[in-house]
Coordinates of C-alpha atoms in Angstrom, one line a residue:
M1 CA 8.2 73.9 7.8
A2 CA 6.8 71.0 9.7
R3 CA 7.3 67.8 8.0
K4 CA 5.8 64.2 8.3
N5 CA 7.9 61.1 8.5
P6 CA 8.3 59.3 5.2
N7 CA 6.4 56.2 4.5
E8 CA 8.4 53.0 5.4
G9 CA 7.1 51.5 2.0
N10 CA 8.8 54.1 -0.1
E11 CA 10.8 52.7 -2.8
I12 CA 14.4 53.6 -2.5
R13 CA 15.5 52.8 -6.1
R14 CA 14.1 56.1 -7.5
F15 CA 15.9 58.2 -10.2
D16 CA 16.7 61.7 -10.7
E17 CA 17.1 63.1 -14.1
A18 CA 20.9 63.7 -14.4
N19 CA 21.0 67.1 -16.0
V20 CA 18.7 68.6 -13.4
A21 CA 20.7 67.0 -10.6
R22 CA 24.1 67.8 -11.9
L23 CA 23.4 71.4 -12.9
G24 CA 21.4 72.4 -9.9
L25 CA 18.8 74.5 -11.5
I26 CA 17.1 75.7 -8.3
S27 CA 18.9 77.7 -5.6
I28 CA 19.3 75.6 -2.4
Q29 CA 18.5 78.9 -0.2
E30 CA 15.3 78.8 1.7
R31 CA 14.8 82.4 1.5
I32 CA 16.0 85.1 -1.1
P33 CA 15.6 88.8 -1.6
P34 CA 12.5 89.9 -3.6
D35 CA 14.8 91.3 -6.2
F36 CA 16.9 88.1 -6.9
T37 CA 15.1 87.3 -10.2
S38 CA 18.0 86.2 -12.3
W39 CA 21.4 84.5 -12.1
T40 CA 24.2 83.6 -14.5
I41 CA 27.0 81.1 -13.9
D42 CA 29.9 80.3 -16.3
F43 CA 31.8 77.0 -16.0
N44 CA 33.8 74.5 -18.1
V45 CA 32.5 71.3 -19.4
D46 CA 35.1 68.9 -21.0
G47 CA 37.4 71.8 -21.4
R48 CA 34.8 73.9 -23.1
Q49 CA 33.2 77.1 -21.8
A50 CA 29.5 76.5 -20.6
R51 CA 26.9 78.9 -19.2
L52 CA 23.8 78.4 -17.2
S53 CA 21.2 81.3 -16.5
C54 CA 17.8 81.6 -15.1
V55 CA 15.4 84.6 -15.5
A56 CA 12.2 84.9 -13.3
V57 CA 9.6 87.4 -12.2
A58 CA 9.4 89.1 -8.8
E59 CA 5.6 88.5 -8.8
H60 CA 6.1 84.9 -8.0
G61 CA 9.0 85.3 -5.6
G62 CA 11.9 85.5 -7.8
V63 CA 14.1 82.6 -9.2
P64 CA 13.0 78.9 -8.1
H65 CA 14.5 78.3 -4.6
G66 CA 14.2 76.4 -1.4
L67 CA 11.3 74.2 -1.3
D68 CA 10.9 74.3 -5.1
N69 CA 13.9 71.6 -5.1
D70 CA 11.3 69.2 -3.4
V71 CA 8.7 69.9 -5.9
S72 CA 10.8 69.6 -8.8
L73 CA 11.9 66.2 -7.8
A74 CA 8.4 65.1 -6.9
L75 CA 7.3 65.9 -10.6
I76 CA 10.3 63.8 -12.0
T77 CA 9.3 60.9 -9.8
L78 CA 5.5 61.2 -10.6
Y79 CA 6.3 61.2 -14.3
Q80 CA 8.5 58.2 -14.1
E81 CA 5.7 56.4 -12.0
A82 CA 3.2 57.3 -14.7
G83 CA 5.5 55.3 -17.2
S84 CA 7.3 58.3 -18.7
P85 CA 4.8 59.2 -21.3
E86 CA 5.8 60.9 -24.4
D87 CA 3.8 64.0 -24.0
G88 CA 5.5 64.7 -20.8
T89 CA 2.0 65.0 -19.1
I90 CA 1.4 63.8 -15.5
V91 CA -1.9 64.0 -13.5
A92 CA -1.7 64.0 -9.9
T93 CA -3.7 65.4 -6.7
A94 CA -2.0 68.0 -4.8
Y95 CA -2.3 65.8 -1.7
R96 CA -0.1 63.0 -3.6
I97 CA 2.6 65.6 -4.5
L98 CA 2.7 66.8 -0.7
S99 CA 2.9 63.2 0.6
L100 CA 5.5 62.1 -1.8
I101 CA 8.1 64.6 -0.6
G102 CA 7.2 64.5 3.0
W103 CA 5.4 67.7 3.4
D104 CA 2.8 68.1 6.0
T105 CA -0.6 67.9 4.2
S106 CA -2.6 70.3 6.3
G107 CA -3.4 73.9 5.7
H108 CA -1.0 76.4 4.3
Y109 CA 1.4 73.9 2.7
Y110 CA -0.9 73.8 -0.2
Q111 CA -0.2 77.4 -0.8
A112 CA 3.4 76.8 -0.7
L113 CA 3.0 74.3 -3.3
K114 CA 1.0 76.7 -5.5
E115 CA 3.7 79.3 -5.2
S116 CA 6.4 76.8 -6.0
L117 CA 4.4 75.5 -9.2
E118 CA 4.0 79.1 -10.4
R119 CA 7.7 79.8 -10.1
L120 CA 8.7 76.6 -12.0
T121 CA 6.0 77.6 -14.5
T122 CA 7.3 81.1 -15.2
A123 CA 11.0 81.0 -14.6
T124 CA 13.2 80.4 -17.9
F125 CA 16.3 78.4 -17.8
T126 CA 19.0 78.6 -20.5
A127 CA 21.9 75.8 -20.6
S128 CA 24.5 76.9 -23.1
E129 CA 26.7 73.9 -24.1
A130 CA 25.8 72.5 -20.9
W131 CA 22.9 70.1 -21.3
R132 CA 23.7 66.5 -22.0
S133 CA 21.8 65.1 -25.0
G134 CA 23.0 61.6 -26.3
K135 CA 26.6 62.0 -26.3
K136 CA 26.8 65.7 -27.0
W137 CA 26.7 68.9 -25.0
T138 CA 23.8 71.0 -26.3
T139 CA 22.1 74.4 -25.7
V140 CA 18.5 74.3 -24.6
K141 CA 16.1 77.0 -23.2
F142 CA 13.1 76.0 -21.4
R143 CA 10.7 76.5 -18.4
Y144 CA 10.7 73.4 -15.8
I145 CA 6.9 73.1 -16.3
D146 CA 5.6 73.7 -19.8
R147 CA 2.0 73.8 -18.9
L148 CA 0.1 73.9 -15.6
E149 CA -3.7 73.3 -15.0
Y150 CA -5.5 72.5 -11.9
T151 CA -9.0 72.4 -10.1
S152 CA -9.7 74.6 -7.2
E153 CA -12.5 74.3 -4.5
D154 CA -12.4 77.9 -3.1
D155 CA -13.0 81.5 -4.4
K156 CA -9.2 82.3 -3.9
L157 CA -8.3 79.8 -6.6
G158 CA -6.0 78.0 -4.2
L159 CA -5.1 74.3 -3.9
S160 CA -6.5 71.8 -1.7
G161 CA -6.1 68.1 -0.9
H162 CA -8.7 67.3 -3.5
S163 CA -7.2 69.6 -6.3
V164 CA -6.3 67.8 -9.3
L165 CA -3.2 69.1 -11.2
K166 CA -2.3 68.3 -14.8
I167 CA 1.3 69.2 -15.5
R168 CA 3.3 68.9 -18.5
L169 CA 7.1 68.9 -18.0
A170 CA 9.6 70.6 -20.2
R171 CA 10.3 68.7 -23.3
E172 CA 14.1 68.7 -22.7
I173 CA 13.6 67.1 -19.4
V174 CA 11.0 64.5 -20.6
E175 CA 13.5 63.6 -23.7
S176 CA 16.5 63.2 -21.2
I177 CA 14.3 60.8 -18.9
R178 CA 13.2 58.9 -21.6
A179 CA 16.7 58.5 -23.0
K180 CA 17.7 57.1 -19.5
Y181 CA 19.9 59.8 -18.6
L182 CA 19.2 59.2 -14.9
K183 CA 21.1 58.7 -11.7
P184 CA 19.7 56.5 -8.7
L185 CA 18.4 58.6 -5.7
D186 CA 17.5 57.4 -2.3
L187 CA 14.2 59.2 -2.2
E188 CA 13.5 57.8 1.3
F189 CA 16.7 59.2 2.8
L190 CA 16.1 62.6 1.1
T191 CA 12.7 63.0 2.4
S192 CA 13.7 62.1 5.8
L193 CA 16.3 65.2 5.9
D194 CA 14.8 68.0 8.1
R195 CA 15.7 71.3 6.1
P196 CA 14.9 72.2 2.6
L197 CA 18.4 73.6 2.1
T198 CA 19.8 70.0 3.3
R199 CA 17.7 68.3 0.9
A200 CA 18.7 70.4 -2.0
L201 CA 22.4 70.2 -1.2
Y202 CA 22.1 66.4 -0.7
R203 CA 20.6 66.1 -4.3
L204 CA 23.4 68.3 -5.6
L205 CA 26.2 66.6 -3.9
D206 CA 24.7 63.2 -4.7
A207 CA 25.0 64.2 -8.5
Q208 CA 28.9 64.5 -7.7
R209 CA 29.5 61.1 -6.0
V210 CA 29.5 59.0 -9.3
S211 CA 32.1 59.8 -11.8
P212 CA 31.3 59.8 -15.5
D213 CA 32.9 56.6 -16.3
G214 CA 30.4 55.1 -13.4
G215 CA 33.1 54.9 -10.6
E216 CA 32.5 55.8 -7.0
V217 CA 33.9 59.1 -6.0
T218 CA 35.1 59.3 -2.4
Q219 CA 35.8 62.9 -2.0
F220 CA 34.8 66.1 -3.8
R221 CA 36.4 69.4 -3.6
T222 CA 35.7 72.6 -5.2
N223 CA 36.4 76.4 -4.9
I224 CA 33.9 77.9 -2.4
V225 CA 32.7 80.8 -4.6
E226 CA 32.1 78.3 -7.7
W227 CA 30.4 76.0 -5.3
A228 CA 28.3 79.1 -4.1
K229 CA 27.4 79.7 -7.8
A230 CA 26.4 76.1 -8.3
C231 CA 24.3 76.1 -5.3
K232 CA 22.8 79.6 -6.5
I233 CA 23.6 81.3 -3.2
V234 CA 22.8 85.0 -3.3
D235 CA 25.6 86.4 -1.2
Q236 CA 28.9 84.6 -2.4
T237 CA 31.2 86.1 0.1
P238 CA 33.1 83.0 1.4
S239 CA 32.2 83.6 5.1
R240 CA 28.7 83.9 4.2
V241 CA 28.7 80.8 2.1
R242 CA 30.2 78.7 5.1
R243 CA 27.4 80.2 7.4
T244 CA 24.7 79.3 4.8
L245 CA 25.8 75.8 4.3
E246 CA 26.8 75.2 8.0
G247 CA 23.4 73.7 9.1
A248 CA 23.3 71.4 5.9
H249 CA 26.7 70.1 6.4
T250 CA 26.0 69.2 10.3
E251 CA 22.8 67.2 9.3
L252 CA 24.5 65.5 6.5
V253 CA 27.4 64.3 8.8
E254 CA 25.1 63.4 11.5
R255 CA 23.0 61.4 9.2
G256 CA 26.1 59.5 8.0
Y257 CA 26.0 60.7 4.3
L258 CA 29.2 62.8 4.7
S259 CA 32.0 61.7 6.9
G260 CA 33.5 65.1 7.0
V261 CA 33.5 68.7 5.5
E262 CA 36.7 70.6 5.5
Y263 CA 37.9 74.0 4.3
E264 CA 41.5 74.6 2.8
G265 CA 42.8 78.1 2.1
R266 CA 41.7 81.6 2.8
G267 CA 39.3 84.0 1.2
P268 CA 37.7 83.5 -2.4
K269 CA 40.6 81.0 -3.2
Q270 CA 39.6 78.5 -0.3
E271 CA 38.1 75.2 -1.3
V272 CA 35.5 73.3 0.4
I273 CA 36.1 69.4 0.7
Y274 CA 33.5 66.9 1.1
T275 CA 34.5 63.3 2.0
F276 CA 31.6 61.0 1.3
A277 CA 31.0 58.2 3.9
K278 CA 31.8 54.8 2.7
Q279 CA 29.0 53.1 0.9
A280 CA 28.1 49.7 2.5
A281 CA 30.2 46.7 1.3
I282 CA 28.5 44.7 -1.4
P283 CA 27.0 41.7 0.0
E284 CA 28.7 38.4 0.0
E285 CA 26.3 36.8 -2.3
A286 CA 26.7 39.5 -4.8
K287 CA 30.6 39.2 -5.2
E288 CA 30.1 36.0 -7.8
V289 CA 27.7 38.2 -9.8
V290 CA 30.5 41.0 -10.0
A291 CA 32.8 38.6 -11.1
R292 CA 30.6 37.4 -13.8
L293 CA 30.0 40.8 -15.1
G294 CA 33.7 41.4 -15.0
R295 CA 34.4 38.6 -17.2
Y296 CA 32.6 40.3 -20.0
G297 CA 34.3 43.5 -19.3
V298 CA 31.9 45.4 -17.1
A299 CA 33.9 47.6 -14.7
R300 CA 33.6 47.0 -10.9
P301 CA 32.1 50.5 -10.1
V302 CA 29.5 50.1 -12.9
A303 CA 28.7 46.4 -11.6
H304 CA 28.2 47.8 -8.1
S305 CA 26.0 50.4 -9.4
L306 CA 23.8 48.0 -11.3
I307 CA 23.3 45.7 -8.5
G308 CA 22.5 48.7 -6.2
T309 CA 19.9 50.1 -8.7
Y310 CA 18.3 47.0 -9.9
G311 CA 18.8 44.3 -7.2
L312 CA 20.7 41.2 -7.5
G313 CA 17.9 39.0 -8.7
R314 CA 17.3 41.1 -11.8
V315 CA 21.1 41.4 -12.6
E316 CA 21.6 37.6 -12.5
E317 CA 18.6 36.9 -14.7
R318 CA 19.7 39.6 -17.2
I319 CA 23.1 37.9 -17.3
A320 CA 21.4 34.7 -18.0
R321 CA 19.5 36.2 -20.9
F322 CA 22.4 37.9 -22.2
E323 CA 24.4 34.8 -22.4
A324 CA 21.5 33.0 -24.1
I325 CA 21.4 35.8 -26.8
L326 CA 25.1 35.3 -27.3
L327 CA 24.6 31.4 -27.7
A328 CA 21.9 32.1 -30.3
G329 CA 24.5 33.6 -32.5
Y330 CA 24.4 37.3 -31.7
A331 CA 28.0 39.0 -31.6
P332 CA 27.7 42.6 -30.3
R333 CA 30.7 44.8 -30.8
N334 CA 30.9 46.0 -27.2
R335 CA 29.9 43.1 -25.1
A336 CA 30.2 45.0 -21.9
G337 CA 28.1 47.8 -23.2
F338 CA 25.5 45.3 -24.5
L339 CA 25.4 43.4 -21.3
V340 CA 24.9 46.8 -19.4
D341 CA 22.1 47.7 -21.8
V342 CA 20.3 44.2 -21.3
V343 CA 20.4 44.7 -17.6
R344 CA 18.9 48.2 -17.7
D345 CA 16.4 47.4 -20.3
D346 CA 12.8 48.4 -19.0
E347 CA 11.1 48.2 -22.4
G348 CA 11.3 44.8 -23.6
K349 CA 13.9 45.4 -26.3
Y350 CA 15.7 41.9 -25.4
T351 CA 13.4 39.0 -25.3
D352 CA 14.2 35.4 -24.3
P353 CA 15.8 33.8 -27.3
E354 CA 14.1 30.5 -28.5
G355 CA 14.6 27.5 -26.2
F356 CA 15.6 29.8 -23.2
V357 CA 13.3 30.5 -20.3
S358 CA 14.4 33.2 -18.0
R359 CA 14.0 33.3 -14.3
S360 CA 11.3 35.8 -14.4
R361 CA 9.2 33.6 -16.7
R362 CA 9.7 30.6 -14.6
L363 CA 8.5 32.6 -11.7
E364 CA 5.4 33.6 -13.7
A365 CA 4.7 30.0 -14.6
D366 CA 5.2 29.0 -11.1
A367 CA 3.0 31.8 -9.7
A368 CA 0.3 31.0 -12.1
K369 CA 0.6 27.2 -11.3
A370 CA 0.2 28.1 -7.5
K371 CA -2.6 30.4 -8.2
R372 CA -4.7 27.5 -10.0
A373 CA -3.6 25.1 -7.2
E374 CA -5.0 27.7 -4.6
A375 CA -8.1 28.2 -6.6
A376 CA -8.7 24.4 -6.8
R377 CA -8.0 24.2 -3.0
R378 CA -10.6 26.7 -2.1
A379 CA -13.0 25.3 -4.5
E380 CA -12.7 21.9 -2.8
E381 CA -12.9 23.6 0.5
R382 CA -16.1 25.3 -0.5
K383 CA -17.5 21.8 -1.9
Q384 CA -16.6 20.2 1.6
Q385 CA -18.2 23.0 3.5
Q386 CA -21.4 22.6 1.3
A387 CA -21.4 18.7 1.9
D388 CA -21.0 19.3 5.7
A389 CA -23.9 21.7 5.8
E390 CA -26.1 19.2 3.6
W391 CA -25.3 16.4 6.2
D392 CA -25.7 18.5 9.3
A393 CA -29.2 19.8 8.2
L394 CA -30.4 16.2 8.4
D395 CA -31.6 14.2 11.3
A396 CA -30.6 10.4 11.9
R397 CA -33.1 8.9 9.6
G398 CA -32.5 11.6 6.8
R399 CA -28.7 10.8 6.9
A400 CA -29.5 7.1 6.7
T401 CA -31.8 7.6 3.7
K402 CA -29.3 9.9 1.9
A403 CA -26.6 7.2 2.4
I404 CA -28.6 4.4 1.2
R405 CA -29.6 6.4 -1.9
M406 CA -26.1 7.2 -2.7
L407 CA -24.6 3.8 -2.0
T408 CA -27.2 2.2 -4.3
L409 CA -26.0 4.4 -7.2
I410 CA -22.1 3.7 -6.2
L411 CA -22.4 -0.1 -5.3
G412 CA -25.3 -1.1 -7.6
K413 CA -25.2 -4.9 -8.2
H414 CA -21.7 -5.3 -6.3
V415 CA -23.9 -5.6 -3.1
P416 CA -26.9 -8.2 -3.0
I417 CA -30.1 -6.2 -2.4
R418 CA -30.6 -7.8 1.0
Y419 CA -27.6 -6.0 2.5
Y420 CA -29.1 -2.6 1.9
S421 CA -31.9 -3.2 4.4
G422 CA -29.2 -4.4 6.8
L423 CA -27.2 -1.2 6.2
M424 CA -30.3 0.8 6.9
E425 CA -30.9 -0.9 10.3
A426 CA -27.2 -0.5 11.0
F427 CA -27.3 3.3 10.3
E428 CA -30.5 4.0 12.3
A429 CA -29.1 1.9 15.2
G430 CA -26.0 4.0 15.3
K431 CA -23.8 0.8 14.6
M432 CA -22.3 2.6 11.4
D433 CA -21.9 6.1 10.4
P434 CA -23.9 6.9 7.1
R435 CA -21.5 9.6 6.0
E436 CA -18.4 7.8 6.9
V437 CA -19.5 4.7 4.7
T438 CA -20.7 6.9 1.9
E439 CA -17.3 8.9 1.6
A440 CA -15.3 5.5 1.9
A441 CA -17.4 4.2 -1.0
V442 CA -16.9 7.2 -3.1
K443 CA -13.0 6.9 -2.5
A444 CA -13.0 3.2 -3.4
Q445 CA -14.9 4.0 -6.5
V446 CA -12.3 6.8 -7.5
E447 CA -9.4 4.5 -6.7
L448 CA -11.2 1.5 -8.7
Q449 CA -11.3 -0.4 -5.4
L450 CA -15.1 -1.2 -5.2
G451 CA -14.4 -5.1 -5.1
P452 CA -12.4 -5.1 -2.1
F453 CA -14.6 -2.4 -0.5
T454 CA -18.0 -4.3 -0.9
Q455 CA -16.4 -7.5 0.3
E456 CA -15.3 -5.8 3.6
L457 CA -18.5 -4.0 3.8
M458 CA -20.6 -7.4 3.5
R459 CA -18.2 -9.0 6.0
V460 CA -18.8 -6.2 8.6
L461 CA -22.7 -6.5 8.1
D462 CA -22.6 -10.2 8.4
G463 CA -20.7 -9.7 11.6
L464 CA -23.4 -7.4 12.9
G465 CA -26.0 -10.0 11.8
A466 CA -27.4 -7.3 9.5
G467 CA -26.7 -9.2 6.1

């Protein structure tokens, strides 16, 4: 499928719902047999048996697969952009969905989107003791899309760039996102990958890159058959699995996400070993912030994750807010956990204590002040332009008359009456500039310097013989 280059302005700090990312609900294969309408995998979670299954219908192309990975991620992203509404509903155009995930927005790609949405609406997933909810593993049964509505502009009831879709996500996914069970995702990198299979594999691998305690995983190894099940690959013969993944492996190595992919052993007992490329070293200016977090018990991997997710400025500000809350008398049971929660808070749970002004509030105040100053500058500029236009519209006698009228009001009895006729003569003769003298008088009035000004004015006029 042809793809557009992702927009350079895409925000890198997007988030994937962690259950969906970890479980890999959607087969990474681009094409599947028509009769591939269900799958079931068994695995262990914290030493307990868990099961994940999917049941779909052949009418819509079998189980969700291939490009459905892109669509499912787009829906999660749009839901978060909408502010994660409680009812799980998002409204977007078909064009917006295609653009977000980098698909070409012409022709038949709208049909591919429609087919994908239908699969995600009709397939039923069951996660038995495999879905993380709070601190527990639970059993849930759901369809990825709980409700789908859309407008159509043709007789075939298809989608177009102007089609408006109203989609309600599964309650389980909604509750998980609202509970902040998320993982950072580099959406710009993902959408830049060429093949749907590579993008799906990247999403699945990226969920393995951070350990449950928040630390960075440098290498991930797994049995090849178990990995084929996790990827929902139809033919799980080891040699076939290797051929299926080969192209995606090559692209992820070439793009610098993986430093290598190796196989160890033979047959169904062999393991695939992924070595992640080293993440960029933390900037020098962030090291002090990592140390500050460490002094409150926040582990280094978690500190790196916070800075990578939220940015250095926000973390610094939230540390200051956390310290102000402590100074105000609050004593949390777990200072490290509380600090991490303060950094992550997007709902305003932790406001500035009395007497403390956070950096964001100072920036807001500075921005408001700068805005007022700019408005005043523009008003003064408009006033000056208007004055210029008024002076420029007058001929020489008109400017002289205007100046005498204004000077009479400003100077009044400070200047003897005989000097005004002298001023008029000087203006008309071009010996003095009417506007220049008038503006100097206004300035002297504002600065309470009319006395010295009038004395100097009369001295000049006497010198011209106009007094």
